[in-house]
């Protein structure tokens, strides 16, 4: 298929571009490079042997999107573009609503005008808020607690309304749990600007010596060792979930919301030990107070993805750590993600 990947130069979009290209799809990466870099184009070509088509554009630029969709005859859009840092969304909420909500409306308007009515949307487990039961399935009530989560939920609701209004729309919202890891080449991965907010890139930067020590946010949670438990999913498994969703959209109209997780939770201390084993480096840490807004445990019920998309996560925690280490300790980690 001819696919447009908004945010396709970013962490998850670039891994999806690899999987989709290798599956025979033609991908166009539409990105404003606000959190990625041009060097991605040559890295993707080195991995797949196919130079990706890149369009430097903002999703709020409806004219440019319309032109791009028409010119490349895009049959479906995977909408990764957006801002994603929970803490930052509390400081600059307007930027989050403009990029994530206004950007999505602009994209959907362009798609409607050119007659492209198939979309896979990057949503987040963040929309569930504090889990009321585990594992979290798609029937779990939503309960957003920050502007980032609200933008994701609002876009989901817009998409649901669209699908209700016109049966021609084909929409899958994927709620990701905690994506980690990198492509096995070590060429692409997650390399956040500044001090990382998320656990895995932080651990990786402590292991390389870039940061001195990890702060473990709380060791008094009701979990196996007192530290937070999350559903870490290898980004290549996540990328393959998008290929399955695109296959599903070929056959089915309507609206679906589907978790992408492994169903297995690991604690912060388990992550540290697994990373030390994969890297052969020590990861010094100290226990710090709980981070406000964090829940004790969050992991997915991935049954619907298995049933509807015929997809399950396959890669192990050791693979998540080994590929993260290969990326951070090699050439990949020195450029932008
Ligand atoms: P990322 O920041 O690496 O990638 C996003 C890409 O979108 C970047 O290349 C950025 O330059 C681009 N972009 C941002 N605003 C844009 C705009 N207005 N117009 C065009 N391009 C724009 O993030 P990621 O981790 O790859 O996340 C991709 C999507 O998945 C996001 O929508 C994010 O909210 C969602 N998500 C991510 C996680 C996670 O932990 N990484 C978890 C759940 C959901
Ligand atoms: N943690 C630490 N020290 C750190 C960073 C994190 O102990 O320096 C702990 C957290 O307290 C938590 C666990 O590691 O227990 C995971 O934290 P992350 O920040 O990596 O991930 P979160 O589950 O908090 O949130 C992430 C994204 C959200 C997304 C959610 C579900 O940041 O946007 O996963 O997809 F919604």
JSON list of N, CA and C and ligand atoms in Angstrom, two decimals, residues 84 86 124-126 148 176-178 197-199 202 214-217 228 230 232 268 291 294, ligand 2:
[
{"chain": "A", "resi": 84, "resn": "UNK", "atom": "N", "xyz": [4.83, 14.51, 23.18]},
{"chain": "A", "resi": 84, "resn": "UNK", "atom": "CA", "xyz": [4.55, 13.30, 23.98]},
{"chain": "A", "resi": 84, "resn": "UNK", "atom": "C", "xyz": [5.05, 13.31, 25.43]},
{"chain": "A", "resi": 86, "resn": "UNK", "atom": "N", "xyz": [4.64, 14.05, 29.19]},
{"chain": "A", "resi": 86, "resn": "UNK", "atom": "CA", "xyz": [3.56, 14.36, 30.14]},
{"chain": "A", "resi": 86, "resn": "UNK", "atom": "C", "xyz": [3.87, 15.62, 30.94]},
{"chain": "A", "resi": 124, "resn": "UNK", "atom": "N", "xyz": [-2.28, 6.19, 23.54]},
{"chain": "A", "resi": 124, "resn": "UNK", "atom": "CA", "xyz": [-1.40, 5.84, 24.65]},
{"chain": "A", "resi": 124, "resn": "UNK", "atom": "C", "xyz": [-2.18, 5.22, 25.80]},
{"chain": "A", "resi": 125, "resn": "UNK", "atom": "N", "xyz": [-1.53, 4.34, 26.53]},
{"chain": "A", "resi": 125, "resn": "UNK", "atom": "CA", "xyz": [-2.12, 3.79, 27.75]},
{"chain": "A", "resi": 125, "resn": "UNK", "atom": "C", "xyz": [-2.36, 4.90, 28.77]},
{"chain": "A", "resi": 126, "resn": "UNK", "atom": "N", "xyz": [-1.76, 6.06, 28.54]},
{"chain": "A", "resi": 126, "resn": "UNK", "atom": "CA", "xyz": [-1.98, 7.21, 29.41]},
{"chain": "A", "resi": 126, "resn": "UNK", "atom": "C", "xyz": [-3.47, 7.56, 29.53]},
{"chain": "A", "resi": 148, "resn": "UNK", "atom": "N", "xyz": [-1.44, 16.06, 28.09]},
{"chain": "A", "resi": 148, "resn": "UNK", "atom": "CA", "xyz": [-1.01, 15.12, 27.04]},
{"chain": "A", "resi": 148, "resn": "UNK", "atom": "C", "xyz": [-2.07, 14.02, 26.86]},
{"chain": "A", "resi": 176, "resn": "UNK", "atom": "N", "xyz": [-0.53, 2.44, 23.01]},
{"chain": "A", "resi": 176, "resn": "UNK", "atom": "CA", "xyz": [0.77, 1.83, 23.33]},
{"chain": "A", "resi": 176, "resn": "UNK", "atom": "C", "xyz": [0.99, 1.84, 24.83]},
{"chain": "A", "resi": 177, "resn": "UNK", "atom": "N", "xyz": [1.64, 0.79, 25.32]},
{"chain": "A", "resi": 177, "resn": "UNK", "atom": "CA", "xyz": [2.10, 0.80, 26.70]},
{"chain": "A", "resi": 177, "resn": "UNK", "atom": "C", "xyz": [3.51, 1.42, 26.71]},
{"chain": "A", "resi": 178, "resn": "UNK", "atom": "N", "xyz": [4.55, 0.78, 27.17]},
{"chain": "A", "resi": 178, "resn": "UNK", "atom": "CA", "xyz": [5.84, 1.51, 27.30]},
{"chain": "A", "resi": 178, "resn": "UNK", "atom": "C", "xyz": [6.85, 1.03, 26.25]},
{"chain": "A", "resi": 197, "resn": "UNK", "atom": "N", "xyz": [13.15, 11.74, 30.37]},
{"chain": "A", "resi": 197, "resn": "UNK", "atom": "CA", "xyz": [12.07, 11.62, 31.36]},
{"chain": "A", "resi": 197, "resn": "UNK", "atom": "C", "xyz": [11.75, 10.16, 31.63]},
{"chain": "A", "resi": 198, "resn": "UNK", "atom": "N", "xyz": [11.93, 9.33, 30.60]},
{"chain": "A", "resi": 198, "resn": "UNK", "atom": "CA", "xyz": [11.51, 7.93, 30.71]},
{"chain": "A", "resi": 198, "resn": "UNK", "atom": "C", "xyz": [12.64, 7.05, 31.21]},
{"chain": "A", "resi": 199, "resn": "UNK", "atom": "N", "xyz": [12.24, 5.94, 31.79]},
{"chain": "A", "resi": 199, "resn": "UNK", "atom": "CA", "xyz": [13.19, 5.06, 32.48]},
{"chain": "A", "resi": 199, "resn": "UNK", "atom": "C", "xyz": [14.30, 4.51, 31.57]},
{"chain": "A", "resi": 202, "resn": "UNK", "atom": "N", "xyz": [17.01, 6.81, 30.32]},
{"chain": "A", "resi": 202, "resn": "UNK", "atom": "CA", "xyz": [17.77, 7.29, 31.48]},
{"chain": "A", "resi": 202, "resn": "UNK", "atom": "C", "xyz": [18.79, 6.23, 31.90]},
{"chain": "A", "resi": 214, "resn": "UNK", "atom": "N", "xyz": [20.88, 6.80, 38.47]},
{"chain": "A", "resi": 214, "resn": "UNK", "atom": "CA", "xyz": [19.42, 6.80, 38.26]},
{"chain": "A", "resi": 214, "resn": "UNK", "atom": "C", "xyz": [18.74, 7.06, 39.59]},
{"chain": "A", "resi": 215, "resn": "UNK", "atom": "N", "xyz": [17.70, 7.87, 39.56]},
{"chain": "A", "resi": 215, "resn": "UNK", "atom": "CA", "xyz": [16.85, 7.97, 40.74]},
{"chain": "A", "resi": 215, "resn": "UNK", "atom": "C", "xyz": [15.67, 7.02, 40.54]},
{"chain": "A", "resi": 216, "resn": "UNK", "atom": "N", "xyz": [15.50, 6.12, 41.49]},
{"chain": "A", "resi": 216, "resn": "UNK", "atom": "CA", "xyz": [14.35, 5.20, 41.42]},
{"chain": "A", "resi": 216, "resn": "UNK", "atom": "C", "xyz": [13.22, 5.87, 42.19]},
{"chain": "A", "resi": 217, "resn": "UNK", "atom": "N", "xyz": [12.17, 6.20, 41.47]},
{"chain": "A", "resi": 217, "resn": "UNK", "atom": "CA", "xyz": [11.09, 7.00, 42.08]},
{"chain": "A", "resi": 217, "resn": "UNK", "atom": "C", "xyz": [10.16, 6.11, 42.91]},
{"chain": "A", "resi": 228, "resn": "UNK", "atom": "N", "xyz": [7.96, 0.68, 40.84]},
{"chain": "A", "resi": 228, "resn": "UNK", "atom": "CA", "xyz": [6.88, 0.72, 39.86]},
{"chain": "A", "resi": 228, "resn": "UNK", "atom": "C", "xyz": [7.01, -0.40, 38.83]},
{"chain": "A", "resi": 230, "resn": "UNK", "atom": "N", "xyz": [5.80, -1.74, 34.95]},
{"chain": "A", "resi": 230, "resn": "UNK", "atom": "CA", "xyz": [5.24, -1.29, 33.67]},
{"chain": "A", "resi": 230, "resn": "UNK", "atom": "C", "xyz": [5.34, -2.39, 32.62]},
{"chain": "A", "resi": 232, "resn": "UNK", "atom": "N", "xyz": [6.72, -2.99, 29.44]},
{"chain": "A", "resi": 232, "resn": "UNK", "atom": "CA", "xyz": [7.69, -2.52, 28.45]},
{"chain": "A", "resi": 232, "resn": "UNK", "atom": "C", "xyz": [7.56, -3.39, 27.20]},
{"chain": "A", "resi": 268, "resn": "UNK", "atom": "N", "xyz": [11.03, -1.49, 38.11]},
{"chain": "A", "resi": 268, "resn": "UNK", "atom": "CA", "xyz": [12.19, -0.65, 37.83]},
{"chain": "A", "resi": 268, "resn": "UNK", "atom": "C", "xyz": [13.48, -1.39, 38.19]},
{"chain": "A", "resi": 291, "resn": "UNK", "atom": "N", "xyz": [7.42, 9.77, 42.18]},
{"chain": "A", "resi": 291, "resn": "UNK", "atom": "CA", "xyz": [7.18, 10.86, 41.23]},
{"chain": "A", "resi": 291, "resn": "UNK", "atom": "C", "xyz": [5.67, 11.14, 41.22]},
{"chain": "A", "resi": 294, "resn": "UNK", "atom": "N", "xyz": [2.54, 9.12, 39.27]},
{"chain": "A", "resi": 294, "resn": "UNK", "atom": "CA", "xyz": [2.86, 7.74, 38.87]},
{"chain": "A", "resi": 294, "resn": "UNK", "atom": "C", "xyz": [1.93, 6.74, 39.55]},
{"chain": "B", "resi": 2, "resn": "LIG", "atom": "N1", "xyz": [11.23, 5.85, 36.73]},
{"chain": "B", "resi": 2, "resn": "LIG", "atom": "C1", "xyz": [12.24, 5.96, 37.68]},
{"chain": "B", "resi": 2, "resn": "LIG", "atom": "N2", "xyz": [13.25, 6.83, 37.42]},
{"chain": "B", "resi": 2, "resn": "LIG", "atom": "C2", "xyz": [13.32, 7.59, 36.27]},
{"chain": "B", "resi": 2, "resn": "LIG", "atom": "C3", "xyz": [12.28, 7.45, 35.31]},
{"chain": "B", "resi": 2, "resn": "LIG", "atom": "C4", "xyz": [11.25, 6.58, 35.58]},
{"chain": "B", "resi": 2, "resn": "LIG", "atom": "O1", "xyz": [12.21, 5.30, 38.71]},
{"chain": "B", "resi": 2, "resn": "LIG", "atom": "O2", "xyz": [14.27, 8.36, 36.11]},
{"chain": "B", "resi": 2, "resn": "LIG", "atom": "C5", "xyz": [10.12, 4.88, 36.98]},
{"chain": "B", "resi": 2, "resn": "LIG", "atom": "C6", "xyz": [8.76, 5.56, 37.07]},
{"chain": "B", "resi": 2, "resn": "LIG", "atom": "O3", "xyz": [8.53, 6.01, 38.38]},
{"chain": "B", "resi": 2, "resn": "LIG", "atom": "C7", "xyz": [7.84, 4.41, 36.62]},
{"chain": "B", "resi": 2, "resn": "LIG", "atom": "C8", "xyz": [8.68, 3.63, 35.62]},
{"chain": "B", "resi": 2, "resn": "LIG", "atom": "O4", "xyz": [10.04, 4.01, 35.88]},
{"chain": "B", "resi": 2, "resn": "LIG", "atom": "O5", "xyz": [7.56, 3.58, 37.72]},
{"chain": "B", "resi": 2, "resn": "LIG", "atom": "C9", "xyz": [8.36, 3.96, 34.17]},
{"chain": "B", "resi": 2, "resn": "LIG", "atom": "O6", "xyz": [8.42, 5.38, 33.98]},
{"chain": "B", "resi": 2, "resn": "LIG", "atom": "P1", "xyz": [8.45, 6.05, 32.53]},
{"chain": "B", "resi": 2, "resn": "LIG", "atom": "O7", "xyz": [8.56, 7.52, 32.71]},
{"chain": "B", "resi": 2, "resn": "LIG", "atom": "O8", "xyz": [9.46, 5.38, 31.67]},
{"chain": "B", "resi": 2, "resn": "LIG", "atom": "O9", "xyz": [7.02, 5.63, 31.91]},
{"chain": "B", "resi": 2, "resn": "LIG", "atom": "P2", "xyz": [5.53, 5.93, 32.41]},
{"chain": "B", "resi": 2, "resn": "LIG", "atom": "O10", "xyz": [4.85, 4.62, 32.56]},
{"chain": "B", "resi": 2, "resn": "LIG", "atom": "O11", "xyz": [5.50, 6.85, 33.55]},
{"chain": "B", "resi": 2, "resn": "LIG", "atom": "O12", "xyz": [4.93, 6.74, 31.16]},
{"chain": "B", "resi": 2, "resn": "LIG", "atom": "C10", "xyz": [5.19, 6.36, 29.80]},
{"chain": "B", "resi": 2, "resn": "LIG", "atom": "C11", "xyz": [5.05, 7.61, 28.93]},
{"chain": "B", "resi": 2, "resn": "LIG", "atom": "C12", "xyz": [3.63, 8.09, 28.92]},
{"chain": "B", "resi": 2, "resn": "LIG", "atom": "C13", "xyz": [2.74, 6.97, 28.49]},
{"chain": "B", "resi": 2, "resn": "LIG", "atom": "C14", "xyz": [2.92, 5.76, 29.37]},
{"chain": "B", "resi": 2, "resn": "LIG", "atom": "C15", "xyz": [2.10, 4.61, 28.85]},
{"chain": "B", "resi": 2, "resn": "LIG", "atom": "O13", "xyz": [5.90, 8.64, 29.39]},
{"chain": "B", "resi": 2, "resn": "LIG", "atom": "O14", "xyz": [3.47, 9.12, 28.00]},
{"chain": "B", "resi": 2, "resn": "LIG", "atom": "O15", "xyz": [4.30, 5.38, 29.39]},
{"chain": "B", "resi": 2, "resn": "LIG", "atom": "O16", "xyz": [2.35, 4.45, 27.49]},
{"chain": "B", "resi": 2, "resn": "LIG", "atom": "F1", "xyz": [1.45, 7.36, 28.56]}
]
